[in-house]
Amino acid sequence: MSTYTNPSTNGSNQAANRTMNGTMNGPRHSTATEATRHPRLSGMTWLVWRQHRAAFWTILAATVLCTAWMIYQRGQMMDFLNAYGFPAKNLNDAETGFKPYIGAFTSVTTGLTAIPIMLGVLLGAPLLASDLENGTAKLIAAQSMSRNRWLATKLALAGLAVTVTTVTLSAVFAWWWNPIKLHYPDIDWTSREFFNTTGPVPVALSLLSVFGGVLIGVILRRTLAAMVVTLGFAVAVQAVWGYFKLSLGDVVTATSKPVSPGTPLTFPSVPRTAHWLDTSYVNGSGKLLDVTTTCTPTLREEATAACMKKADIVGASTDYIPISQMSSMQWFGASIVFALTAGVVAFLFYWGRKRLV
């Protein structure tokens, strides 16, 4: 007489025995230890990373390549400076030999200034717009995960990738530029090539462009349209930032020694690396007169003296911003941009509670 055996029960028992044997003999414990030592992404984090892994890996690879290039260029520049005798010898006398390194600065800074725009268009705009357009958002909303968790994971991973990239590039570029920062006046530290690529500025501008692109994508719900509008938004952010950035500093005014009206005067000097703003004549009552329209340099010496005496010019003043204010200006401006970015993120969560899907 045969005995019937339930296949499912038998299989379960075999699986249990294998698990128990593996635990007692050691290999199972080794596997658990290995998993503990090498944590892996799981859940929503894994899903978001896998969905956008091509963009994330591209960003990280480009960061590594650009960092390696800047490290190489700094090594070349330092070799030249050491052979030249810097800082004992003035860099003004090394115009010809130093030009290739200025060209390297220019090529790198051109790419660095475009990073916020590229990240906003290629990462920010499609981050949610693609899910809304192809219906993935509805599928995710039907699962046990909440919309806020999905949105938070998306924004967190994108923000982490952007922050790591921009912080790394900003720090390496500042390290490259720092040896000549106070010694080469032909480099304007207020220009976007240097002011926007060091310190917290690239991080702030990139995060605003990316999260602004995410918001645009959520509103438009079409990937291509969101990318086009985000391009305009990111360019507008750069333009507004460039227009207002000098107002972040405190203007310093240097005044020449007073002279008698009609007497030749010497314009006040400013630090070599300072950003010049304006130069004016000062009359006896303290009023500032425009240099270009008052007693212009094209007049003959006698006519200039007569003009200055008639205008009661007794001195001159120069307005400038010293390079020592660069860091404080950057942090002040970046804090404003960070606040705007926080407002965008808050609005994304507010919008996402009802209208994200």
mmCIF file of C-alpha atoms in Angstrom:
data_model
loop_
_atom_site.group_PDB
_atom_site.id
_atom_site.type_symbol
_atom_site.label_atom_id
_atom_site.label_comp_id
_atom_site.label_asym_id
_atom_site.label_seq_id
_atom_site.Cartn_x
_atom_site.Cartn_y
_atom_site.Cartn_z
ATOM 1 C CA MET A 1 0.000 0.000 0.000
ATOM 2 C CA SER A 2 1.532 3.302 -1.071
ATOM 3 C CA THR A 3 1.686 6.411 1.110
ATOM 4 C CA TYR A 4 0.638 9.774 -0.383
ATOM 5 C CA THR A 5 3.005 12.710 0.195
ATOM 6 C CA ASN A 6 1.945 16.311 -0.367
ATOM 7 C CA PRO A 7 4.477 17.789 -2.844
ATOM 8 C CA SER A 8 4.109 21.300 -1.524
ATOM 9 C CA THR A 9 4.698 20.205 2.042
ATOM 10 C CA ASN A 10 7.668 18.132 1.002
ATOM 11 C CA GLY A 11 9.145 21.071 -0.912
ATOM 12 C CA SER A 12 8.623 23.376 2.009
ATOM 13 C CA ASN A 13 10.341 20.978 4.341
ATOM 14 C CA GLN A 14 13.270 20.627 1.973
ATOM 15 C CA ALA A 15 13.602 24.390 1.689
ATOM 16 C CA ALA A 16 13.455 24.739 5.448
ATOM 17 C CA ASN A 17 16.090 22.052 5.850
ATOM 18 C CA ARG A 18 18.358 23.753 3.339
ATOM 19 C CA THR A 19 17.957 27.053 5.158
ATOM 20 C CA MET A 20 18.679 25.457 8.510
ATOM 21 C CA ASN A 21 21.689 23.565 7.213
ATOM 22 C CA GLY A 22 23.035 26.670 5.559
ATOM 23 C CA THR A 23 22.663 28.614 8.788
ATOM 24 C CA MET A 24 24.352 25.929 10.862
ATOM 25 C CA ASN A 25 27.187 25.237 8.449
ATOM 26 C CA GLY A 26 28.193 28.826 7.917
ATOM 27 C CA PRO A 27 27.652 29.879 4.281
ATOM 28 C CA ARG A 28 24.320 31.538 5.101
ATOM 29 C CA HIS A 29 25.933 33.519 7.900
ATOM 30 C CA SER A 30 28.721 34.555 5.537
ATOM 31 C CA THR A 31 26.205 35.769 2.970
ATOM 32 C CA ALA A 32 24.370 37.817 5.585
ATOM 33 C CA THR A 33 27.626 39.339 6.770
ATOM 34 C CA GLU A 34 28.586 40.213 3.217
ATOM 35 C CA ALA A 35 25.226 41.884 2.647
ATOM 36 C CA THR A 36 25.705 43.835 5.853
ATOM 37 C CA ARG A 37 29.115 45.007 4.757
ATOM 38 C CA HIS A 38 27.889 46.003 1.309
ATOM 39 C CA PRO A 39 24.487 47.663 1.686
ATOM 40 C CA ARG A 40 22.418 47.998 -1.434
ATOM 41 C CA LEU A 41 19.605 50.309 -2.424
ATOM 42 C CA SER A 42 16.127 48.967 -1.878
ATOM 43 C CA GLY A 43 12.520 49.980 -2.166
ATOM 44 C CA MET A 44 11.687 53.365 -3.597
ATOM 45 C CA THR A 45 15.329 54.485 -3.552
ATOM 46 C CA TRP A 46 16.338 51.537 -5.729
ATOM 47 C CA LEU A 47 13.428 52.181 -8.090
ATOM 48 C CA VAL A 48 14.282 55.857 -8.589
ATOM 49 C CA TRP A 49 18.001 55.149 -8.993
ATOM 50 C CA ARG A 50 17.339 52.427 -11.546
ATOM 51 C CA GLN A 51 14.888 54.617 -13.447
ATOM 52 C CA HIS A 52 17.371 57.499 -13.776
ATOM 53 C CA ARG A 53 20.642 55.602 -13.496
ATOM 54 C CA ALA A 54 21.792 56.624 -16.982
ATOM 55 C CA ALA A 55 21.527 60.325 -16.103
ATOM 56 C CA PHE A 56 23.123 59.864 -12.681
ATOM 57 C CA TRP A 57 26.045 57.825 -13.994
ATOM 58 C CA THR A 58 26.603 60.299 -16.825
ATOM 59 C CA ILE A 59 26.727 63.191 -14.355
ATOM 60 C CA LEU A 60 29.154 61.389 -12.057
ATOM 61 C CA ALA A 61 31.398 60.265 -14.940
ATOM 62 C CA ALA A 62 31.548 63.784 -16.378
ATOM 63 C CA THR A 63 32.441 65.097 -12.916
ATOM 64 C CA VAL A 64 35.320 62.642 -12.590
ATOM 65 C CA LEU A 65 36.693 63.494 -16.034
ATOM 66 C CA CYS A 66 36.453 67.258 -15.485
ATOM 67 C CA THR A 67 38.049 66.942 -12.050
ATOM 68 C CA ALA A 68 40.952 64.942 -13.454
ATOM 69 C CA TRP A 69 41.458 67.525 -16.202
ATOM 70 C CA MET A 70 41.569 70.427 -13.721
ATOM 71 C CA ILE A 71 44.015 68.562 -11.483
ATOM 72 C CA TYR A 72 46.258 67.993 -14.495
ATOM 73 C CA GLN A 73 46.035 71.650 -15.559
ATOM 74 C CA ARG A 74 46.875 72.854 -12.065
ATOM 75 C CA GLY A 75 49.951 70.653 -12.017
ATOM 76 C CA GLN A 76 51.084 72.117 -15.341
ATOM 77 C CA MET A 77 50.465 75.665 -14.092
ATOM 78 C CA MET A 78 52.376 75.098 -10.853
ATOM 79 C CA ASP A 79 55.331 73.691 -12.794
ATOM 80 C CA PHE A 80 55.422 76.871 -14.871
ATOM 81 C CA LEU A 81 55.078 79.145 -11.832
ATOM 82 C CA ASN A 82 57.868 77.374 -9.975
ATOM 83 C CA ALA A 83 60.178 77.567 -12.985
ATOM 84 C CA TYR A 84 59.268 81.211 -13.511
ATOM 85 C CA GLY A 85 60.101 82.180 -9.931
ATOM 86 C CA PHE A 86 56.606 83.042 -8.714
ATOM 87 C CA PRO A 87 55.700 84.708 -6.366
ATOM 88 C CA ALA A 88 59.032 86.500 -6.172
ATOM 89 C CA LYS A 89 58.584 87.618 -9.792
ATOM 90 C CA ASN A 90 55.480 89.527 -10.844
ATOM 91 C CA LEU A 91 53.114 87.686 -13.169
ATOM 92 C CA ASN A 92 52.632 90.841 -15.241
ATOM 93 C CA ASP A 93 56.007 90.092 -16.821
ATOM 94 C CA ALA A 94 54.931 86.572 -17.798
ATOM 95 C CA GLU A 95 52.190 87.575 -20.235
ATOM 96 C CA THR A 96 53.326 85.390 -23.149
ATOM 97 C CA GLY A 97 54.287 82.322 -21.151
ATOM 98 C CA PHE A 98 51.170 82.415 -19.019
ATOM 99 C CA LYS A 99 48.651 82.776 -21.869
ATOM 100 C CA PRO A 100 48.154 79.003 -22.392
ATOM 101 C CA TYR A 101 47.074 78.645 -18.775
ATOM 102 C CA ILE A 102 44.607 81.510 -19.115
ATOM 103 C CA GLY A 103 43.247 79.689 -22.158
ATOM 104 C CA ALA A 104 42.819 76.548 -20.036
ATOM 105 C CA PHE A 105 40.910 78.602 -17.462
ATOM 106 C CA THR A 106 38.651 79.938 -20.191
ATOM 107 C CA SER A 107 37.833 76.532 -21.676
ATOM 108 C CA VAL A 108 36.994 75.003 -18.292
ATOM 109 C CA THR A 109 34.989 77.942 -16.962
ATOM 110 C CA THR A 110 32.883 77.995 -20.120
ATOM 111 C CA GLY A 111 31.734 74.488 -19.333
ATOM 112 C CA LEU A 112 31.330 75.089 -15.602
ATOM 113 C CA THR A 113 29.071 78.108 -16.105
ATOM 114 C CA ALA A 114 26.780 76.006 -18.298
ATOM 115 C CA ILE A 115 26.353 73.260 -15.692
ATOM 116 C CA PRO A 116 23.251 74.739 -13.956
ATOM 117 C CA ILE A 117 21.527 75.121 -17.315
ATOM 118 C CA MET A 118 22.412 71.609 -18.507
ATOM 119 C CA LEU A 119 21.372 69.996 -15.231
ATOM 120 C CA GLY A 120 18.094 71.882 -15.212
ATOM 121 C CA VAL A 121 17.224 70.858 -18.764
ATOM 122 C CA LEU A 122 18.541 67.279 -18.838
ATOM 123 C CA LEU A 123 17.850 66.189 -15.249
ATOM 124 C CA GLY A 124 15.288 68.508 -13.678
ATOM 125 C CA ALA A 125 12.712 68.843 -16.452
ATOM 126 C CA PRO A 126 12.303 65.100 -17.259
ATOM 127 C CA LEU A 127 12.501 63.940 -13.615
ATOM 128 C CA LEU A 128 8.726 63.912 -13.096
ATOM 129 C CA ALA A 129 7.433 65.089 -16.469
ATOM 130 C CA SER A 130 8.362 61.780 -18.116
ATOM 131 C CA ASP A 131 6.488 59.802 -15.434
ATOM 132 C CA LEU A 132 3.422 61.990 -15.785
ATOM 133 C CA GLU A 133 3.521 61.803 -19.565
ATOM 134 C CA ASN A 134 3.875 58.032 -19.953
ATOM 135 C CA GLY A 135 1.610 57.052 -17.043
ATOM 136 C CA THR A 136 4.282 55.709 -14.683
ATOM 137 C CA ALA A 137 3.121 58.137 -12.006
ATOM 138 C CA LYS A 138 -0.347 56.562 -11.940
ATOM 139 C CA LEU A 139 1.166 53.108 -11.569
ATOM 140 C CA ILE A 140 3.307 54.216 -8.643
ATOM 141 C CA ALA A 141 0.373 56.038 -7.029
ATOM 142 C CA ALA A 142 -1.582 52.771 -7.091
ATOM 143 C CA GLN A 143 1.048 51.045 -4.948
ATOM 144 C CA SER A 144 1.426 51.164 -1.186
ATOM 145 C CA MET A 145 4.004 53.976 -1.349
ATOM 146 C CA SER A 146 2.679 57.489 -0.764
ATOM 147 C CA ARG A 147 3.052 60.257 -3.313
ATOM 148 C CA ASN A 148 5.095 62.327 -0.874
ATOM 149 C CA ARG A 149 7.596 59.518 -0.392
ATOM 150 C CA TRP A 150 7.925 59.030 -4.130
ATOM 151 C CA LEU A 151 8.406 62.768 -4.651
ATOM 152 C CA ALA A 152 10.829 63.081 -1.733
ATOM 153 C CA THR A 153 12.955 60.191 -3.026
ATOM 154 C CA LYS A 154 13.069 61.655 -6.515
ATOM 155 C CA LEU A 155 14.091 65.101 -5.276
ATOM 156 C CA ALA A 156 16.561 63.729 -2.721
ATOM 157 C CA LEU A 157 18.497 61.594 -5.210
ATOM 158 C CA ALA A 158 18.530 64.346 -7.824
ATOM 159 C CA GLY A 159 19.591 66.925 -5.252
ATOM 160 C CA LEU A 160 22.324 64.618 -3.942
ATOM 161 C CA ALA A 161 23.736 64.050 -7.423
ATOM 162 C CA VAL A 162 23.679 67.774 -8.184
ATOM 163 C CA THR A 163 25.261 68.717 -4.843
ATOM 164 C CA VAL A 164 28.066 66.146 -5.075
ATOM 165 C CA THR A 165 28.852 67.208 -8.632
ATOM 166 C CA THR A 166 28.860 70.971 -8.095
ATOM 167 C CA VAL A 167 30.638 70.885 -4.734
ATOM 168 C CA THR A 168 33.416 68.730 -6.192
ATOM 169 C CA LEU A 169 33.900 70.862 -9.305
ATOM 170 C CA SER A 170 33.703 74.112 -7.330
ATOM 171 C CA ALA A 171 36.287 72.969 -4.779
ATOM 172 C CA VAL A 172 38.734 71.661 -7.385
ATOM 173 C CA PHE A 173 38.436 74.766 -9.560
ATOM 174 C CA ALA A 174 38.970 77.045 -6.553
ATOM 175 C CA TRP A 175 42.045 74.973 -5.634
ATOM 176 C CA TRP A 176 43.343 75.406 -9.191
ATOM 177 C CA TRP A 177 42.759 79.159 -9.271
ATOM 178 C CA ASN A 178 43.825 79.965 -5.690
ATOM 179 C CA PRO A 179 47.635 80.283 -6.236
ATOM 180 C CA ILE A 180 47.206 83.256 -8.616
ATOM 181 C CA LYS A 181 43.940 84.621 -7.232
ATOM 182 C CA LEU A 182 45.575 87.631 -5.566
ATOM 183 C CA HIS A 183 48.419 88.087 -8.053
ATOM 184 C CA TYR A 184 46.928 88.203 -11.551
ATOM 185 C CA PRO A 185 44.767 91.315 -12.026
ATOM 186 C CA ASP A 186 43.738 90.490 -15.600
ATOM 187 C CA ILE A 187 41.308 87.903 -14.220
ATOM 188 C CA ASP A 188 38.096 89.607 -13.126
ATOM 189 C CA TRP A 189 36.858 87.756 -10.055
ATOM 190 C CA THR A 190 33.356 89.258 -10.437
ATOM 191 C CA SER A 191 32.894 87.710 -13.883
ATOM 192 C CA ARG A 192 30.576 84.725 -14.173
ATOM 193 C CA GLU A 193 33.538 82.540 -15.153
ATOM 194 C CA PHE A 194 35.009 82.857 -11.639
ATOM 195 C CA PHE A 195 32.282 84.207 -9.349
ATOM 196 C CA ASN A 196 29.705 81.641 -10.511
ATOM 197 C CA THR A 197 32.033 78.636 -10.464
ATOM 198 C CA THR A 198 33.495 78.794 -6.959
ATOM 199 C CA GLY A 199 32.129 78.671 -3.434
ATOM 200 C CA PRO A 200 28.435 77.896 -2.869
ATOM 201 C CA VAL A 201 27.234 79.720 -6.000
ATOM 202 C CA PRO A 202 27.311 76.781 -8.477
ATOM 203 C CA VAL A 203 25.525 74.579 -5.952
ATOM 204 C CA ALA A 204 22.790 77.164 -5.363
ATOM 205 C CA LEU A 205 22.256 77.985 -9.042
ATOM 206 C CA SER A 206 22.217 74.318 -10.046
ATOM 207 C CA LEU A 207 19.707 73.287 -7.388
ATOM 208 C CA LEU A 208 17.385 76.160 -8.299
ATOM 209 C CA SER A 209 17.612 75.291 -11.996
ATOM 210 C CA VAL A 210 16.997 71.571 -11.373
ATOM 211 C CA PHE A 211 14.110 71.917 -8.927
ATOM 212 C CA GLY A 212 12.663 74.755 -10.999
ATOM 213 C CA GLY A 213 12.800 72.375 -13.961
ATOM 214 C CA VAL A 214 11.033 69.703 -11.906
ATOM 215 C CA LEU A 215 8.242 72.149 -11.068
ATOM 216 C CA ILE A 216 7.911 73.178 -14.702
ATOM 217 C CA GLY A 217 7.696 69.519 -15.695
ATOM 218 C CA VAL A 218 4.988 68.856 -13.109
ATOM 219 C CA ILE A 219 2.928 71.763 -14.387
ATOM 220 C CA LEU A 220 3.352 71.106 -18.118
ATOM 221 C CA ARG A 221 3.320 67.271 -17.837
ATOM 222 C CA ARG A 222 5.146 66.996 -21.180
ATOM 223 C CA THR A 223 8.868 66.202 -21.245
ATOM 224 C CA LEU A 224 9.937 68.069 -24.368
ATOM 225 C CA ALA A 225 7.895 71.169 -23.529
ATOM 226 C CA ALA A 226 9.268 71.133 -19.987
ATOM 227 C CA MET A 227 12.851 70.944 -21.263
ATOM 228 C CA VAL A 228 12.351 73.915 -23.581
ATOM 229 C CA VAL A 229 10.721 76.068 -20.890
ATOM 230 C CA THR A 230 13.346 75.010 -18.340
ATOM 231 C CA LEU A 231 16.076 76.157 -20.734
ATOM 232 C CA GLY A 232 14.534 79.623 -20.766
ATOM 233 C CA PHE A 233 14.063 79.545 -16.992
ATOM 234 C CA ALA A 234 17.690 78.558 -16.307
ATOM 235 C CA VAL A 235 19.026 81.233 -18.664
ATOM 236 C CA ALA A 236 16.778 83.821 -16.991
ATOM 237 C CA VAL A 237 18.095 82.782 -13.565
ATOM 238 C CA GLN A 238 21.661 83.310 -14.765
ATOM 239 C CA ALA A 239 20.782 86.716 -16.239
ATOM 240 C CA VAL A 240 19.041 87.948 -13.085
ATOM 241 C CA TRP A 241 21.878 86.651 -10.925
ATOM 242 C CA GLY A 242 24.460 88.432 -13.093
ATOM 243 C CA TYR A 243 22.502 91.685 -12.910
ATOM 244 C CA PHE A 244 22.191 91.769 -9.116
ATOM 245 C CA LYS A 245 25.368 90.024 -7.907
ATOM 246 C CA LEU A 246 27.450 93.216 -7.561
ATOM 247 C CA SER A 247 24.798 94.681 -5.260
ATOM 248 C CA LEU A 248 25.675 91.910 -2.787
ATOM 249 C CA GLY A 249 28.925 93.682 -1.876
ATOM 250 C CA ASP A 250 29.734 96.873 0.000
ATOM 251 C CA VAL A 251 31.165 99.550 -2.266
ATOM 252 C CA VAL A 252 34.428 101.071 -1.027
ATOM 253 C CA THR A 253 35.241 104.667 -1.997
ATOM 254 C CA ALA A 254 38.823 105.910 -2.248
ATOM 255 C CA THR A 255 39.309 109.699 -2.325
ATOM 256 C CA SER A 256 42.364 111.648 -3.440
ATOM 257 C CA LYS A 257 43.959 114.404 -1.406
ATOM 258 C CA PRO A 258 42.154 117.733 -1.892
ATOM 259 C CA VAL A 259 43.856 120.310 -4.116
ATOM 260 C CA SER A 260 43.151 123.877 -5.134
ATOM 261 C CA PRO A 261 40.749 124.314 -8.114
ATOM 262 C CA GLY A 262 42.656 124.159 -11.367
ATOM 263 C CA THR A 263 45.598 122.314 -9.852
ATOM 264 C CA PRO A 264 46.483 118.940 -11.453
ATOM 265 C CA LEU A 265 45.249 116.099 -9.265
ATOM 266 C CA THR A 266 46.076 112.416 -8.921
ATOM 267 C CA PHE A 267 43.344 109.860 -9.049
ATOM 268 C CA PRO A 268 43.230 107.546 -6.033
ATOM 269 C CA SER A 269 44.707 104.096 -6.477
ATOM 270 C CA VAL A 270 42.834 100.879 -5.771
ATOM 271 C CA PRO A 271 44.065 97.354 -4.947
ATOM 272 C CA ARG A 272 45.356 95.376 -7.940
ATOM 273 C CA THR A 273 42.637 92.736 -7.845
ATOM 274 C CA ALA A 274 39.761 95.038 -6.888
ATOM 275 C CA HIS A 275 36.752 95.350 -9.178
ATOM 276 C CA TRP A 276 36.562 98.960 -10.354
ATOM 277 C CA LEU A 277 33.081 100.499 -10.492
ATOM 278 C CA ASP A 278 33.356 104.210 -11.177
ATOM 279 C CA THR A 279 35.617 107.263 -10.966
ATOM 280 C CA SER A 280 34.335 110.807 -10.409
ATOM 281 C CA TYR A 281 35.551 114.325 -9.854
ATOM 282 C CA VAL A 282 34.675 116.012 -6.566
ATOM 283 C CA ASN A 283 33.940 119.746 -6.473
ATOM 284 C CA GLY A 284 34.201 122.127 -3.565
ATOM 285 C CA SER A 285 30.664 121.417 -2.346
ATOM 286 C CA GLY A 286 31.244 117.630 -2.335
ATOM 287 C CA LYS A 287 29.213 116.947 -5.489
ATOM 288 C CA LEU A 288 30.397 114.145 -7.774
ATOM 289 C CA LEU A 289 30.973 115.003 -11.429
ATOM 290 C CA ASP A 290 31.246 112.539 -14.297
ATOM 291 C CA VAL A 291 34.827 112.232 -15.532
ATOM 292 C CA THR A 292 33.827 111.493 -19.116
ATOM 293 C CA THR A 293 31.730 114.643 -19.516
ATOM 294 C CA THR A 294 33.558 117.075 -17.221
ATOM 295 C CA CYS A 295 36.885 118.466 -18.415
ATOM 296 C CA THR A 296 37.518 115.577 -20.774
ATOM 297 C CA PRO A 297 41.100 114.374 -21.276
ATOM 298 C CA THR A 298 40.986 115.442 -24.938
ATOM 299 C CA LEU A 299 41.367 119.078 -23.896
ATOM 300 C CA ARG A 300 44.789 120.669 -23.889
ATOM 301 C CA GLU A 301 46.558 121.005 -20.557
ATOM 302 C CA GLU A 302 45.799 124.747 -20.248
ATOM 303 C CA ALA A 303 42.161 124.251 -21.205
ATOM 304 C CA THR A 304 41.841 121.355 -18.752
ATOM 305 C CA ALA A 305 43.224 123.450 -15.886
ATOM 306 C CA ALA A 306 40.850 126.298 -16.718
ATOM 307 C CA CYS A 307 37.904 123.894 -16.953
ATOM 308 C CA MET A 308 38.692 122.289 -13.610
ATOM 309 C CA LYS A 309 39.051 125.682 -11.957
ATOM 310 C CA LYS A 310 35.717 126.805 -13.390
ATOM 311 C CA ALA A 311 34.032 123.579 -12.221
ATOM 312 C CA ASP A 312 35.623 123.999 -8.763
ATOM 313 C CA ILE A 313 37.137 120.501 -8.899
ATOM 314 C CA VAL A 314 39.199 119.842 -5.794
ATOM 315 C CA GLY A 315 39.627 116.074 -5.872
ATOM 316 C CA ALA A 316 38.591 112.704 -7.293
ATOM 317 C CA SER A 317 37.038 109.538 -5.938
ATOM 318 C CA THR A 318 36.983 105.925 -7.096
ATOM 319 C CA ASP A 319 34.391 103.296 -6.179
ATOM 320 C CA TYR A 320 35.445 99.650 -6.104
ATOM 321 C CA ILE A 321 34.759 96.285 -4.478
ATOM 322 C CA PRO A 322 37.814 94.483 -3.046
ATOM 323 C CA ILE A 323 38.338 90.792 -3.692
ATOM 324 C CA SER A 324 38.235 90.201 0.062
ATOM 325 C CA GLN A 325 34.435 90.512 -0.176
ATOM 326 C CA MET A 326 34.125 87.716 -2.734
ATOM 327 C CA SER A 327 33.361 84.929 -0.265
ATOM 328 C CA SER A 328 30.821 86.916 1.751
ATOM 329 C CA MET A 329 29.074 88.052 -1.435
ATOM 330 C CA GLN A 330 28.873 84.489 -2.680
ATOM 331 C CA TRP A 331 27.418 83.140 0.557
ATOM 332 C CA PHE A 332 24.956 86.011 0.874
ATOM 333 C CA GLY A 333 23.724 85.556 -2.680
ATOM 334 C CA ALA A 334 23.682 81.763 -2.391
ATOM 335 C CA SER A 335 21.573 81.947 0.779
ATOM 336 C CA ILE A 336 18.950 83.922 -1.144
ATOM 337 C CA VAL A 337 18.976 81.363 -3.959
ATOM 338 C CA PHE A 338 18.762 78.490 -1.454
ATOM 339 C CA ALA A 339 15.714 80.151 0.099
ATOM 340 C CA LEU A 340 14.065 80.408 -3.330
ATOM 341 C CA THR A 341 14.884 76.748 -3.974
ATOM 342 C CA ALA A 342 13.312 75.762 -0.653
ATOM 343 C CA GLY A 343 10.182 77.648 -1.692
ATOM 344 C CA VAL A 344 10.077 75.730 -4.983
ATOM 345 C CA VAL A 345 10.424 72.398 -3.156
ATOM 346 C CA ALA A 346 7.699 73.346 -0.673
ATOM 347 C CA PHE A 347 5.367 74.245 -3.531
ATOM 348 C CA LEU A 348 6.151 70.908 -5.218
ATOM 349 C CA PHE A 349 4.972 69.016 -2.129
ATOM 350 C CA TYR A 350 1.913 71.251 -1.822
ATOM 351 C CA TRP A 351 1.057 70.672 -5.473
ATOM 352 C CA GLY A 352 1.819 66.966 -5.204
ATOM 353 C CA ARG A 353 -0.741 66.337 -2.474
ATOM 354 C CA LYS A 354 -3.626 66.726 -4.921
ATOM 355 C CA ARG A 355 -2.459 67.257 -8.468
ATOM 356 C CA LEU A 356 0.810 65.379 -8.902
ATOM 357 C CA VAL A 357 -0.902 62.391 -10.562
#
